[in-house]
Short mmCIF file of C-alpha atoms in Angstrom, two decimals:
data_model
loop_
_atom_site.label_atom_id
_atom_site.label_comp_id
_atom_site.label_asym_id
_atom_site.label_seq_id
_atom_site.Cartn_x
_atom_site.Cartn_y
_atom_site.Cartn_z
CA MET H 251 78.83 30.94 92.61
CA SER H 252 75.05 28.91 92.61
CA ALA H 253 71.87 30.26 94.17
CA THR H 254 68.82 27.94 95.24
CA LEU H 255 66.11 29.92 93.36
CA PRO H 256 62.64 30.51 95.30
CA PRO H 257 59.35 28.19 94.60
CA LEU H 258 56.96 28.80 91.99
CA ALA H 259 53.84 29.34 93.01
CA GLY H 260 51.89 25.41 93.98
CA LYS H 261 49.07 26.38 91.65
CA LEU H 262 51.12 25.86 88.81
CA GLY H 263 51.75 21.76 90.26
CA GLY H 264 48.75 21.33 88.51
CA LEU H 265 48.77 22.90 85.16
CA ARG H 266 50.59 21.31 81.56
CA SER H 267 50.73 22.50 78.22
CA SER H 268 48.66 22.72 75.71
CA ALA H 269 49.00 19.62 73.85
CA ILE H 270 47.77 21.20 70.76
CA ARG H 271 50.57 23.97 70.63
CA ASP H 272 53.18 21.49 71.23
CA LEU H 273 52.01 19.32 68.72
CA LEU H 274 52.14 22.48 66.38
CA LYS H 275 55.70 21.98 67.53
CA LEU H 276 56.40 18.98 66.11
CA THR H 277 54.01 19.59 62.72
CA ALA H 278 55.87 22.66 61.22
CA ARG H 279 57.65 21.42 57.74
CA PRO H 280 56.55 21.94 55.30
CA GLU H 281 55.76 18.31 53.82
CA VAL H 282 53.37 18.16 57.45
CA ILE H 283 49.85 18.72 55.80
CA GLY H 284 48.84 20.45 59.02
CA LEU H 285 44.94 19.27 60.35
CA ALA H 286 45.15 19.44 64.03
CA GLY H 287 45.82 24.04 64.58
CA GLY H 288 43.12 25.58 64.97
CA LEU H 289 43.66 28.42 63.00
CA PRO H 290 41.56 30.56 60.48
CA ASP H 291 43.66 31.41 57.17
CA ALA H 292 45.31 34.07 56.29
CA GLU H 293 44.34 33.97 52.93
CA LEU H 294 41.08 34.74 53.75
CA MET H 295 42.10 37.41 55.73
CA PRO H 296 40.98 40.96 54.39
CA ARG H 297 44.90 42.52 54.19
CA GLU H 298 44.17 45.04 51.54
CA ARG H 299 41.14 46.67 54.90
CA LEU H 300 43.48 46.25 57.48
CA ALA H 301 46.51 48.42 56.29
CA VAL H 302 43.81 50.84 54.76
CA ALA H 303 41.52 50.97 58.30
CA ALA H 304 45.13 50.94 60.03
CA ASP H 305 46.13 54.37 57.73
CA ASN H 306 43.04 55.66 58.77
CA ALA H 307 43.74 54.82 62.39
CA LEU H 308 46.90 56.93 62.26
CA ARG H 309 46.71 59.95 60.41
CA GLY H 310 45.85 61.06 64.25
CA THR H 311 48.14 60.66 67.13
CA GLY H 312 44.74 58.88 69.57
CA CYS H 313 45.95 55.59 68.43
CA LEU H 314 49.13 55.65 69.93
CA GLN H 315 48.31 56.46 73.97
CA TYR H 316 46.59 54.38 76.80
CA THR H 317 42.67 54.12 76.06
CA GLU H 318 40.22 53.13 78.11
CA SER H 319 41.00 49.80 80.60
CA PRO H 320 37.03 48.52 79.19
CA GLY H 321 37.86 48.66 75.76
CA TRP H 322 37.84 52.31 73.17
CA ALA H 323 34.61 54.19 73.61
CA PRO H 324 33.70 53.39 69.91
CA LEU H 325 34.63 50.25 68.98
CA ARG H 326 32.25 49.42 72.70
CA ALA H 327 29.00 51.09 71.20
CA VAL H 328 29.46 48.97 67.98
CA LEU H 329 29.58 45.96 69.90
CA ALA H 330 26.63 47.22 71.73
CA ASP H 331 24.31 47.20 68.69
CA ARG H 332 26.25 43.95 67.55
CA GLU H 333 25.10 41.47 69.48
CA SER H 334 21.80 43.71 70.60
CA VAL H 335 21.37 42.67 67.00
CA ARG H 336 21.99 38.95 67.83
CA LEU H 337 20.38 38.64 71.94
CA GLY H 338 17.33 40.83 70.00
CA ARG H 339 17.39 42.96 73.18
CA ALA H 340 18.87 46.61 73.84
CA VAL H 341 22.59 46.01 74.58
CA ASP H 342 23.61 49.26 76.60
CA VAL H 343 27.66 49.64 76.35
CA ALA H 344 28.09 49.01 79.92
CA GLU H 345 27.28 45.86 79.76
CA VAL H 346 30.09 45.50 76.78
CA PHE H 347 34.00 44.57 77.79
CA VAL H 348 36.73 44.35 75.40
CA THR H 349 39.78 42.09 75.72
CA HIS H 350 42.93 41.19 74.81
CA GLY H 351 40.84 38.26 72.57
CA SER H 352 38.34 36.32 74.22
CA GLN H 353 40.82 34.14 75.98
CA GLN H 354 41.66 37.36 77.87
CA ALA H 355 37.36 37.55 79.38
CA LEU H 356 37.96 33.95 79.79
CA SER H 357 40.80 34.40 82.04
CA LEU H 358 38.86 37.03 84.47
CA LEU H 359 35.77 35.63 84.53
CA ALA H 360 37.66 32.89 86.30
CA GLU H 361 39.23 35.62 89.20
CA VAL H 362 35.65 37.63 89.05
CA LEU H 363 33.39 34.79 89.52
CA LEU H 364 35.43 32.16 90.83
CA GLU H 365 36.69 30.41 94.60
CA PRO H 366 39.47 28.16 94.89
CA GLY H 367 37.13 24.79 94.95
CA ALA H 368 34.43 25.90 93.14
CA LEU H 369 32.37 23.84 91.03
CA VAL H 370 32.84 24.71 87.48
CA VAL H 371 30.89 22.07 84.72
CA VAL H 372 32.38 21.99 81.50
CA GLU H 373 31.91 19.92 78.20
CA ASP H 374 33.32 16.39 77.41
CA PRO H 375 35.38 16.39 74.89
CA ALA H 376 36.58 20.26 76.27
CA TYR H 377 38.00 23.41 74.83
CA VAL H 378 41.72 23.31 75.75
CA GLY H 379 42.03 26.45 76.96
CA ALA H 380 38.70 26.46 79.17
CA LEU H 381 40.34 23.38 81.37
CA GLN H 382 43.71 25.60 81.44
CA VAL H 383 42.02 28.59 83.12
CA PHE H 384 40.12 26.68 85.38
CA ARG H 385 42.36 24.29 86.95
CA ALA H 386 44.32 27.78 86.93
CA ALA H 387 41.47 29.07 89.46
CA GLY H 388 42.01 26.41 91.30
CA ALA H 389 38.26 24.67 90.17
CA ARG H 390 37.30 21.02 90.77
CA ILE H 391 36.44 20.44 87.11
CA VAL H 392 32.95 18.36 86.56
CA ALA H 393 32.31 17.42 82.53
CA VAL H 394 28.79 16.78 81.52
CA PRO H 395 28.90 14.64 77.52
CA LEU H 396 28.27 15.94 74.26
CA ASP H 397 26.36 14.85 72.00
CA GLY H 398 24.74 15.56 68.31
CA ALA H 399 21.85 18.57 70.31
CA GLY H 400 25.53 19.93 72.82
CA MET H 401 25.80 20.07 76.44
CA ARG H 402 23.97 16.31 77.99
CA VAL H 403 21.51 19.48 79.67
CA ASP H 404 20.19 16.56 81.02
CA VAL H 405 22.64 15.05 82.51
CA LEU H 406 23.58 18.50 83.96
CA LYS H 407 20.17 18.57 84.99
CA ASP H 408 21.20 14.62 87.05
CA LEU H 409 23.96 16.56 88.71
CA LEU H 410 22.37 19.26 90.33
CA ALA H 411 19.92 17.28 92.23
CA ARG H 412 22.92 14.77 93.49
CA GLY H 413 23.33 18.40 94.82
CA GLU H 414 26.14 19.74 93.36
CA ARG H 415 26.33 23.27 92.94
CA PRO H 416 28.36 24.51 90.36
CA ALA H 417 29.65 28.51 90.82
CA LEU H 418 29.61 28.66 86.32
CA VAL H 419 28.54 25.99 83.44
CA HIS H 420 31.16 27.01 80.36
CA THR H 421 29.41 26.23 76.74
CA VAL H 422 31.17 26.93 73.38
CA SER H 423 27.44 27.09 72.07
CA ASN H 424 27.94 27.31 68.39
CA PHE H 425 30.30 24.74 66.46
CA HIS H 426 32.00 23.18 68.98
CA ASN H 427 35.63 22.95 70.13
CA PRO H 428 36.70 20.45 69.64
CA GLY H 429 33.12 18.74 68.72
CA GLY H 430 32.25 20.41 66.28
CA VAL H 431 27.53 20.34 67.67
CA THR H 432 25.96 22.89 67.98
CA GLN H 433 23.69 22.83 70.98
CA SER H 434 19.99 22.74 70.09
CA PRO H 435 17.82 25.84 70.61
CA ALA H 436 16.18 23.65 73.44
CA ARG H 437 18.73 23.12 76.20
CA ARG H 438 20.02 26.73 75.00
CA ARG H 439 16.79 27.42 76.95
CA GLU H 440 16.92 25.07 79.48
CA LEU H 441 20.79 25.12 80.32
CA ALA H 442 19.33 29.42 80.61
CA GLU H 443 16.50 28.34 82.68
CA LEU H 444 18.21 26.21 84.91
CA ALA H 445 21.19 28.81 85.78
CA ALA H 446 18.36 31.48 86.84
CA ALA H 447 17.26 28.77 89.41
CA HIS H 448 19.76 27.81 91.13
CA GLY H 449 21.92 30.04 90.29
CA PHE H 450 25.70 29.88 88.48
CA TRP H 451 26.45 31.69 86.02
CA VAL H 452 26.89 29.97 82.75
CA ILE H 453 30.05 31.35 80.21
CA GLU H 454 28.81 31.21 76.53
CA ASP H 455 32.28 30.73 74.41
CA ASP H 456 30.67 32.11 70.91
CA PRO H 457 33.88 32.48 68.82
CA TYR H 458 32.72 30.27 65.81
CA GLY H 459 29.07 31.90 65.96
CA GLU H 460 29.26 33.87 62.93
CA LEU H 461 30.66 31.32 60.24
CA TRP H 462 27.51 28.64 59.17
CA PHE H 463 27.74 27.92 56.15
CA ASP H 464 23.84 26.47 56.26
CA ARG H 465 21.35 28.52 58.23
CA PRO H 466 22.55 30.71 60.72
CA ALA H 467 23.51 29.86 64.25
CA PRO H 468 20.06 30.23 66.68
CA GLU H 469 19.92 32.02 69.49
CA PRO H 470 22.15 32.44 71.74
CA VAL H 471 22.44 30.97 75.12
CA ALA H 472 22.05 34.26 76.65
CA THR H 473 19.44 35.89 75.13
CA TYR H 474 17.21 33.13 77.92
CA SER H 475 18.61 34.79 80.83
CA PRO H 476 20.24 37.81 82.36
CA ASN H 477 23.03 35.06 84.23
CA VAL H 478 24.90 33.64 80.99
CA ILE H 479 28.06 36.09 79.71
CA ARG H 480 28.53 35.83 76.60
CA LEU H 481 32.09 35.69 75.06
CA SER H 482 32.81 36.07 71.50
CA SER H 483 36.05 38.15 69.01
CA ALA H 484 36.88 39.16 65.87
CA SER H 485 39.97 36.37 65.57
CA LYS H 486 37.54 34.28 64.25
CA ILE H 487 36.03 36.14 61.51
CA ILE H 488 38.46 39.50 60.50
CA SER H 489 42.40 38.15 62.33
CA PRO H 490 43.61 37.16 64.60
CA THR H 491 46.70 39.63 65.23
CA LEU H 492 43.90 42.31 66.14
CA ARG H 493 43.44 40.76 69.32
CA VAL H 494 40.27 41.85 69.65
CA GLY H 495 37.66 40.17 72.04
CA TRP H 496 34.80 40.73 73.63
CA MET H 497 31.47 39.84 76.27
CA VAL H 498 28.42 41.01 77.10
CA ALA H 499 27.70 40.91 81.20
CA PRO H 500 26.43 42.78 83.61
CA ASP H 501 28.08 45.90 84.46
CA PRO H 502 28.79 44.33 88.08
CA VAL H 503 30.97 41.66 86.62
CA CYS H 504 32.50 44.09 83.34
CA ARG H 505 33.95 46.61 86.56
CA ALA H 506 35.04 43.70 88.73
CA VAL H 507 36.75 42.81 85.52
CA GLU H 508 37.34 46.16 84.56
CA LEU H 509 39.05 46.32 88.02
CA LEU H 510 41.60 43.08 87.05
CA LYS H 511 42.28 43.98 84.67
CA GLN H 512 43.97 47.23 85.14
CA GLY H 513 46.41 45.19 86.72
CA ALA H 514 46.86 42.63 84.04
CA ASP H 515 47.81 45.33 81.64
CA LEU H 516 45.63 47.90 81.33
CA CYS H 517 43.86 48.00 78.81
CA GLY H 518 44.47 46.98 75.88
CA SER H 519 46.26 48.40 72.62
CA ALA H 520 44.13 51.51 71.03
CA LEU H 521 45.50 50.69 67.73
CA THR H 522 43.66 48.07 66.89
CA GLN H 523 40.93 48.09 68.63
CA GLN H 524 40.54 52.20 66.34
CA ILE H 525 41.22 49.45 63.04
CA ALA H 526 38.46 46.93 64.78
CA THR H 527 36.49 49.99 65.02
CA GLU H 528 36.42 50.74 61.19
CA LEU H 529 35.88 47.40 60.21
CA LEU H 530 33.31 45.97 62.25
CA ALA H 531 30.82 49.40 61.72
CA ASP H 532 31.59 49.00 58.07
CA GLU H 533 28.61 46.76 57.31
CA THR H 534 28.16 46.55 53.89
CA TRP H 535 31.70 44.75 53.14
CA LEU H 536 32.00 42.79 56.45
CA THR H 537 28.76 41.27 54.79
CA SER H 538 30.53 40.65 52.30
CA HIS H 539 34.03 40.09 53.21
CA VAL H 540 32.47 37.01 55.70
CA ASP H 541 30.32 35.55 53.28
CA SER H 542 33.46 34.51 51.83
CA VAL H 543 35.38 32.84 55.07
CA ARG H 544 32.08 30.89 54.91
CA HIS H 545 32.21 29.92 51.70
CA ALA H 546 35.98 28.73 51.60
CA TYR H 547 35.50 26.47 54.58
CA GLY H 548 32.55 25.48 53.88
CA GLU H 549 33.33 23.96 50.73
CA ARG H 550 36.16 23.11 52.52
CA ALA H 551 34.42 21.18 55.11
CA LYS H 552 32.12 19.65 52.75
CA THR H 553 35.30 18.34 51.53
CA LEU H 554 36.69 16.79 54.13
CA VAL H 555 33.69 14.77 56.45
CA HIS H 556 33.11 13.44 51.85
CA GLU H 557 36.73 12.47 51.11
CA LEU H 558 36.85 10.21 55.00
CA ARG H 559 33.22 8.89 54.75
CA THR H 560 34.77 7.81 51.37
CA ARG H 561 38.42 6.56 52.25
CA PHE H 562 36.99 5.32 55.54
CA GLY H 563 33.70 4.35 55.44
CA ASP H 564 31.98 2.27 58.77
CA ARG H 565 35.14 2.27 60.36
CA VAL H 566 34.77 6.32 61.35
CA ARG H 567 31.92 7.90 62.42
CA CYS H 568 32.17 12.22 62.26
CA THR H 569 30.72 15.00 62.35
CA ASP H 570 28.49 17.16 59.31
CA ALA H 571 30.25 20.52 59.34
CA THR H 572 28.03 22.92 59.35
CA GLY H 573 29.76 25.19 60.77
CA GLY H 574 33.08 26.47 62.77
CA MET H 575 36.13 24.77 62.15
CA PHE H 576 36.43 21.50 63.02
CA VAL H 577 35.47 17.99 61.99
CA TRP H 578 35.08 15.43 64.98
CA VAL H 579 35.57 11.85 63.71
CA ASP H 580 35.77 8.67 65.95
CA PHE H 581 36.62 5.19 64.47
CA THR H 582 34.43 2.26 64.97
CA ASP H 583 36.73 -0.25 65.14
CA GLY H 584 39.39 0.86 67.97
CA THR H 585 41.56 3.02 66.32
CA ASP H 586 44.52 4.36 68.82
CA THR H 587 44.74 7.86 67.62
CA GLU H 588 47.63 8.29 69.98
CA LEU H 589 48.98 4.93 68.93
CA LEU H 590 48.09 6.43 65.27
CA LEU H 591 49.96 9.27 65.49
CA PRO H 592 52.75 8.39 64.87
CA GLY H 593 52.49 6.72 61.75
CA ALA H 594 50.71 9.73 60.69
CA LEU H 595 53.24 11.95 60.93
CA ALA H 596 55.63 10.20 58.88
CA ALA H 597 53.08 10.23 56.69
CA GLY H 598 53.10 13.72 56.59
CA VAL H 599 49.48 14.62 57.74
CA ALA H 600 49.16 16.59 61.49
CA TYR H 601 45.76 15.41 64.14
CA VAL H 602 45.09 16.98 67.53
CA PRO H 603 44.08 13.45 69.25
CA GLY H 604 40.64 13.36 70.90
CA SER H 605 43.18 12.61 74.95
CA ALA H 606 43.91 15.77 74.58
CA PHE H 607 40.50 17.45 74.80
CA ALA H 608 39.37 14.80 77.46
CA VAL H 609 38.49 14.97 80.59
CA ASP H 610 36.59 12.18 82.12
CA GLY H 611 36.82 10.65 78.91
CA ASP H 612 39.54 8.50 76.65
CA TYR H 613 38.53 9.63 73.43
CA ARG H 614 41.76 7.03 72.55
CA HIS H 615 39.35 6.43 69.47
CA SER H 616 38.52 10.18 67.90
CA MET H 617 40.23 13.61 66.93
CA ARG H 618 39.93 16.41 65.99
CA LEU H 619 40.48 17.28 62.23
CA CYS H 620 40.89 21.30 60.57
CA PHE H 621 39.41 22.01 57.65
CA THR H 622 39.93 26.03 57.62
CA THR H 623 43.22 26.41 56.59
CA SER H 624 43.26 23.90 53.02
CA ASP H 625 41.74 23.87 50.13
CA ALA H 626 39.94 21.15 48.58
CA ALA H 627 42.59 19.20 46.77
CA THR H 628 44.61 19.41 49.54
CA LEU H 629 42.61 18.21 52.21
CA THR H 630 42.37 14.98 49.76
CA ALA H 631 45.75 14.32 49.90
CA ALA H 632 45.90 14.76 53.84
CA VAL H 633 42.29 11.64 54.02
CA ASP H 634 44.58 9.21 51.74
CA ARG H 635 47.61 9.60 53.91
CA LEU H 636 45.68 9.25 57.28
CA ALA H 637 44.13 5.97 55.48
CA ARG H 638 47.60 5.17 54.29
CA ALA H 639 48.80 5.72 57.58
CA ALA H 640 45.94 3.43 59.19
CA GLY H 641 46.42 1.38 56.95
CA GLU H 642 43.53 1.47 54.30
#
C-alpha cells in the first residue's frame, strides 16, 4: 500500500546543506591532507584532565539528572566571573545562559529576536552556520564586506543612511571564520554606537578569541553597549564533545531564550556542564593548557602562511594568521578554486572554495584553509600538493 507523505514546512525550501560538511564526506580518505574542516586538534585536547573531571562529577548523582534550563548554576557563576574579566565590568549570573554549543545560542536567539522577513546584516564572506540559522528564521539577509580590519562599518552606516533598519547584525569579531581577520578596536566601538543609536542588536560570535598568537584580541564589542549579545564556547579551548557554549545577554533576552530552550531540549547535559565547570574554574591549569594550544596553532599558522607565500609568490594573497584557526587565500591570477578542487583532491589535499561562504560576492578565486589539525611537515606537504594541482 502506497501513501503520499504530508509536505514538509515551506521554509525548508530556502535552506541548503553546509558545503563544508558535504566536502568533509568526500575528503575522509586517509591519503588526503584535510585543510577543509574547521576542527580543533584532538591530539591537543586534555583527555587525562577530562577523565579526572568526569570521574569527580560521577562521584555524585547530580550529574545523572536533569539540570536547570539556563545551565548548571556553578557553571554560570564561573562563566560570569570569566566574562566579567573579559568585559571589564561585573557580569551578573542572570546575564549568562549556557547552551548546547554556541551554535544553539545563535539558533535560539534567531527565534527570539527575529520576525519572518526581518533584516539581518552579516559579514561577507560569512560564517556558514550563521547563514543557515538566519535563512531558517526567514530573515532577509544583507551582507557587508570584510577588509583587513574586519567588518566594513562604513558600509553598514551607508545602509542605515539609506533607511535600512536591521533587527540584528552578526559579527565574528576575532580571527574571523572564514576571513581570518580581526575587527579593529575603532570599528568595534563604532558598531556598538550604531546599535545603540539605531536600536538594533549585535550578536558578537566569539569562539576563537582566546586563541591569539602574538597579542590578545581587542576588547569585545560587548564592552561598549548593552545592545551587544556575546557568544562563546569551550569547544575550541577544551573540546567540542562537551557541547558547552554560552551567551552573555540582558536578562530579558535570557528569559526569552529559556522559554524556547525548554521546548527544544529542556536542558543541557549535567555531566558535561559539571566537567566544564571544573576545567574552566581551574585557572592555573587552564592558562597552561590554552598557552600550549596557542603555541602549537601559532607555529602551524606561520608555517602555512610562509609556505603559501614562498611557493606561490605574487600569485596569491593570504591573511596573516594572528590567531584562530583559518587562513583566507585569494588567487590574483583568476584561478577558480571550485574548478581547481577536483585536481587538488586528486593530488591529495582538500580546502573549502571561497564560494561556500559567499553572500553577495562569489569568491570564486578564494579559499579557506584550516591549519589546526596538521603539523608543520604535513602543512608543507599540503602546500606542495596544492601547488602541483595549480600548475606551480
